[in-house]
PDB file of C-alpha atoms and ligand atoms in Angstrom:
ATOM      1  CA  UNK A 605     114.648  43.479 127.544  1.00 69.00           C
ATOM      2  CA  UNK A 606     117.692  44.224 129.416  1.00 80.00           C
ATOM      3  CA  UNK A 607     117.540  45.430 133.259  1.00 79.00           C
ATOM      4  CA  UNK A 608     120.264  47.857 134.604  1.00 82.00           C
ATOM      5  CA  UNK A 609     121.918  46.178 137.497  1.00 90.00           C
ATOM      6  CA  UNK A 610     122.981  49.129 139.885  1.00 92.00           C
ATOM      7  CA  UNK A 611     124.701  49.099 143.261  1.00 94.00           C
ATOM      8  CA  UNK A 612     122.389  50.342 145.208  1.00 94.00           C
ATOM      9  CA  UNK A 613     118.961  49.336 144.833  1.00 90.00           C
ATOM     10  CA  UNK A 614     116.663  52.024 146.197  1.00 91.00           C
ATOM     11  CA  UNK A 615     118.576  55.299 144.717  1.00 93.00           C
ATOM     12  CA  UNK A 616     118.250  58.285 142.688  1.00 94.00           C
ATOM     13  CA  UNK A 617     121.597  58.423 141.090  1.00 95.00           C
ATOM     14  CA  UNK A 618     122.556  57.202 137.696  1.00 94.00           C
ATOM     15  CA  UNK A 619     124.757  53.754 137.474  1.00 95.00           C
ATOM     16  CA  UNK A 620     127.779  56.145 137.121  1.00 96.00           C
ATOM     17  CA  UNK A 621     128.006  57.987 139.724  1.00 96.00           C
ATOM     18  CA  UNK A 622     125.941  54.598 142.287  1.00 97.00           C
ATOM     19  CA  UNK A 623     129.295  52.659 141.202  1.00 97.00           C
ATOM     20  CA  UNK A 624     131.826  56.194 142.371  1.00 97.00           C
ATOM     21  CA  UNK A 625     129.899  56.089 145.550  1.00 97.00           C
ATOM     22  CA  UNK A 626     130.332  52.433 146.342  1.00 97.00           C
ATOM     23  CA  UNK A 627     134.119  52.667 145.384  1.00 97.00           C
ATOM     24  CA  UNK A 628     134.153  56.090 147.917  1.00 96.00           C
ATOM     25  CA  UNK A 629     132.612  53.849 150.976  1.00 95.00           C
ATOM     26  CA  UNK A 630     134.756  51.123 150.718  1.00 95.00           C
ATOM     27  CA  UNK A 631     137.774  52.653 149.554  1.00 95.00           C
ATOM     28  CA  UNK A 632     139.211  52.839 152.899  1.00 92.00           C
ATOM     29  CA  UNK A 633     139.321  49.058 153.399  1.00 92.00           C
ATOM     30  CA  UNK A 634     139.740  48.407 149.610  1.00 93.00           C
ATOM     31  CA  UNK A 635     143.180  46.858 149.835  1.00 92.00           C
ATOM     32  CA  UNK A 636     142.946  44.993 153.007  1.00 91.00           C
ATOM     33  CA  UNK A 637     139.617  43.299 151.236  1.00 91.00           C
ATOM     34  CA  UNK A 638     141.547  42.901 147.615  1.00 90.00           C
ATOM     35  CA  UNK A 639     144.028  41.056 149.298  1.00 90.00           C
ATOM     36  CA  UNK A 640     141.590  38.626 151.501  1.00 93.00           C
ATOM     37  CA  UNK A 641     138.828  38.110 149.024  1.00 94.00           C
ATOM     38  CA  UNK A 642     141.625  37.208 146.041  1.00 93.00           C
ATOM     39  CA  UNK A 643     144.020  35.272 148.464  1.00 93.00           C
ATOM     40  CA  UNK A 644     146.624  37.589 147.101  1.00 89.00           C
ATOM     41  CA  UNK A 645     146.267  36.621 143.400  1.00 94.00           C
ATOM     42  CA  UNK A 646     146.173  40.368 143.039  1.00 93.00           C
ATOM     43  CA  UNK A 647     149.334  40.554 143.989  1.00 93.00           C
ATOM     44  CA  UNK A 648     150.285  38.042 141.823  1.00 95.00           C
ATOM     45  CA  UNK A 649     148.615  39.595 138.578  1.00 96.00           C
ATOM     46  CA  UNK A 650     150.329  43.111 139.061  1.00 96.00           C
ATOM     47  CA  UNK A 651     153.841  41.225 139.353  1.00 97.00           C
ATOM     48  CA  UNK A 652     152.769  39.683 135.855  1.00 98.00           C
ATOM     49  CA  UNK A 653     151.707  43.186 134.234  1.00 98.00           C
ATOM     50  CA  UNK A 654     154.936  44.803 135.366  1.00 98.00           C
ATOM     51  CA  UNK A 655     156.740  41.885 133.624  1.00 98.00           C
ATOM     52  CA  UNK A 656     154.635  42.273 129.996  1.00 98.00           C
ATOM     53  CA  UNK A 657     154.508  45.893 130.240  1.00 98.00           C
ATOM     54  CA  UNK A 658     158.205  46.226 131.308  1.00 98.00           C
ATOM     55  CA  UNK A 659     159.328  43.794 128.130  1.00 98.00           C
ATOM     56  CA  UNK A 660     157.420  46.387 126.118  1.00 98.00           C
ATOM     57  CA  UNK A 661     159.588  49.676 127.782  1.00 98.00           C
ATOM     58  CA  UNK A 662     156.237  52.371 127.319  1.00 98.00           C
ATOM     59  CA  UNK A 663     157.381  56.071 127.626  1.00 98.00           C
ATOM     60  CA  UNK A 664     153.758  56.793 129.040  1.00 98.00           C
ATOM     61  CA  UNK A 665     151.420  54.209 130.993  1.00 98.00           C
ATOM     62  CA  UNK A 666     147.881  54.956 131.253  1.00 98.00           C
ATOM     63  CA  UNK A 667     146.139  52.938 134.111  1.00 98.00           C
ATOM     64  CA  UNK A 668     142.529  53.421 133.850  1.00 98.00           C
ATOM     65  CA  UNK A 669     139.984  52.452 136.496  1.00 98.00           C
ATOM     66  CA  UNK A 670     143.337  52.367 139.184  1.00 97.00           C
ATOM     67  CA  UNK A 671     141.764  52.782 142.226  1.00 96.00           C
ATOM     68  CA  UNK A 672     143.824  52.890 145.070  1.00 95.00           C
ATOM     69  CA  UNK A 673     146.544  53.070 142.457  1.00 95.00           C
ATOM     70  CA  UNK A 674     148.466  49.653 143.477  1.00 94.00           C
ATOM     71  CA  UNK A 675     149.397  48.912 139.504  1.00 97.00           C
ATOM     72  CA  UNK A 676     150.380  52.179 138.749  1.00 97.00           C
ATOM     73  CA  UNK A 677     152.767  52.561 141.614  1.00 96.00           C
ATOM     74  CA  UNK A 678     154.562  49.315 141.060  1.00 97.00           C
ATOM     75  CA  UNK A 679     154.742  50.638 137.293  1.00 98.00           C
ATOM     76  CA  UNK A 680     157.082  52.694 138.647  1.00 98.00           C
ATOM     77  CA  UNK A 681     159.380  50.310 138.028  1.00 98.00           C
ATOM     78  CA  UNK A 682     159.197  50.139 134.411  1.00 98.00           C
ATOM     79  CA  UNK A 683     161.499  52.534 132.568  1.00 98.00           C
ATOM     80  CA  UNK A 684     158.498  55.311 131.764  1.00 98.00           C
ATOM     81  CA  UNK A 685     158.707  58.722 132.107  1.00 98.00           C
ATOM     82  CA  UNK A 686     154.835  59.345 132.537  1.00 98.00           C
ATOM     83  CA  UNK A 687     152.466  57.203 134.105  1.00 98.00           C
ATOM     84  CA  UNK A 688     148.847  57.877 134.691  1.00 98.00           C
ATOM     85  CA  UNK A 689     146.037  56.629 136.651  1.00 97.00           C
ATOM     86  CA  UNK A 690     142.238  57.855 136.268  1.00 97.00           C
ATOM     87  CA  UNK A 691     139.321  57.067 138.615  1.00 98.00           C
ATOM     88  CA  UNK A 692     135.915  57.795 138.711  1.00 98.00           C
ATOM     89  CA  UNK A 693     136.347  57.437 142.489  1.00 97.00           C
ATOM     90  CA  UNK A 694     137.773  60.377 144.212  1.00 96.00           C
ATOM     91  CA  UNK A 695     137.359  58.315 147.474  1.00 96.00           C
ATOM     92  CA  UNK A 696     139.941  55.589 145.936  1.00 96.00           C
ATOM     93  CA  UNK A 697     142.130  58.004 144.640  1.00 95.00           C
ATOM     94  CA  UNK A 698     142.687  59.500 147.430  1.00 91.00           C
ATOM     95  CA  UNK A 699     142.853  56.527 150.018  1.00 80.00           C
ATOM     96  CA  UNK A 700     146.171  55.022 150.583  1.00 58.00           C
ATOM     97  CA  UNK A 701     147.011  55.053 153.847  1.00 57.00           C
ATOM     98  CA  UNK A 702     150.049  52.196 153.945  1.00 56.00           C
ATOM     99  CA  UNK A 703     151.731  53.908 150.734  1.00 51.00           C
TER     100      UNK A 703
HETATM  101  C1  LIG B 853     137.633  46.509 141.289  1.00 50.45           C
HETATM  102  S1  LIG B 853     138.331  48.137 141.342  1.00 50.45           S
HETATM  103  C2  LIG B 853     139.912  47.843 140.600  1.00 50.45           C
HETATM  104  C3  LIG B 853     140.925  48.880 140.993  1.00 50.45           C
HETATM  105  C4  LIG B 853     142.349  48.605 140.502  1.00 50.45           C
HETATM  106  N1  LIG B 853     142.421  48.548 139.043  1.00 50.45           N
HETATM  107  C5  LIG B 853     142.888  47.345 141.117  1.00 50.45           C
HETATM  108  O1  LIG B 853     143.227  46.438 140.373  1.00 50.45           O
HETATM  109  O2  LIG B 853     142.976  47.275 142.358  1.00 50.45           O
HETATM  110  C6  LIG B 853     137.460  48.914 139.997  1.00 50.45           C
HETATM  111  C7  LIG B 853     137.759  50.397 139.880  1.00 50.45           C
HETATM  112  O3  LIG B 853     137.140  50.881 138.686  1.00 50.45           O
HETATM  113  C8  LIG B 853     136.675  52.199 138.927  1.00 50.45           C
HETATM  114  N2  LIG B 853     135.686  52.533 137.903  1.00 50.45           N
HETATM  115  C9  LIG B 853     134.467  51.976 137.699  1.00 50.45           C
HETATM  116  N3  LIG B 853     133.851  52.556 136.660  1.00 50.45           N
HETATM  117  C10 LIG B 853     134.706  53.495 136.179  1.00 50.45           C
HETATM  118  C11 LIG B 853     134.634  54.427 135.099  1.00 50.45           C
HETATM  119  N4  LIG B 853     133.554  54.494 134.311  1.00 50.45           N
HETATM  120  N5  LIG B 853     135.689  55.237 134.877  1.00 50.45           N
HETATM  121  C12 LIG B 853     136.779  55.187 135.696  1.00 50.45           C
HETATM  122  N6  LIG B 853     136.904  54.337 136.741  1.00 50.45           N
HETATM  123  C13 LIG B 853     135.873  53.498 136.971  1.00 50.45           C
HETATM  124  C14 LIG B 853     136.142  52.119 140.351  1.00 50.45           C
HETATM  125  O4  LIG B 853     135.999  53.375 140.958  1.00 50.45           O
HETATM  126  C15 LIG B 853     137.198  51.240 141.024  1.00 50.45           C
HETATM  127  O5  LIG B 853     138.221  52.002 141.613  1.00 50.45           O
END
């Protein structure tokens, strides 16, 4: 028997929208913590993904789960003409104070 492992332990809320609100409350020190708690091998992976996505020269990127949007920005480098991001976090989406 499997057990559902949810954020928060004594809610109501489905998994789905437990994981938007945890995303929403830390959203706001999201990339300060990214960068700390990965010792800036997040940085280092995006760098990487521009390179393999930019040797492949998309029209249309489609970042999904982009939080803060930190990959999707720097795809703004590659050549496309649309890029998207999608979030189930409105609190991540629209939390970036330093860009
Ligand atoms: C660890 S963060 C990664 C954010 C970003 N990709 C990055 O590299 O910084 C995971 C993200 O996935 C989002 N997420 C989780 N479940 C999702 C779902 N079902 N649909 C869309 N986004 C989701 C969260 O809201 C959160 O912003």
């Amino acid at each position: 028997m499997s057990k559902s492992v949810t954020p928060y332990k004594d809610s109501d809320l489905g998994k789905k929208e437990q994981v938007a609100q945890m995303f929403d409350n830390i959203s706001g020190n999201y990339d300060g913590l990214n960068r700390v708690i990965s010792f800036g091998i997040d940085v280092k992976w995006r760098k990487k993904v521009l390179k393999m996505v930019s040797d492949k020269n998309p029209e249309t990127i489609l970042d999904i789960a982009t939080g803060t949007g930190d990959l999707a920005i720097l795809m703004t480098k590659t050549n496309a003409k649309k890029i998207i991001g999608l979030d189930i976090s409105a609190g991540m989406l629209f939390c970036f104070p330093e860009k």
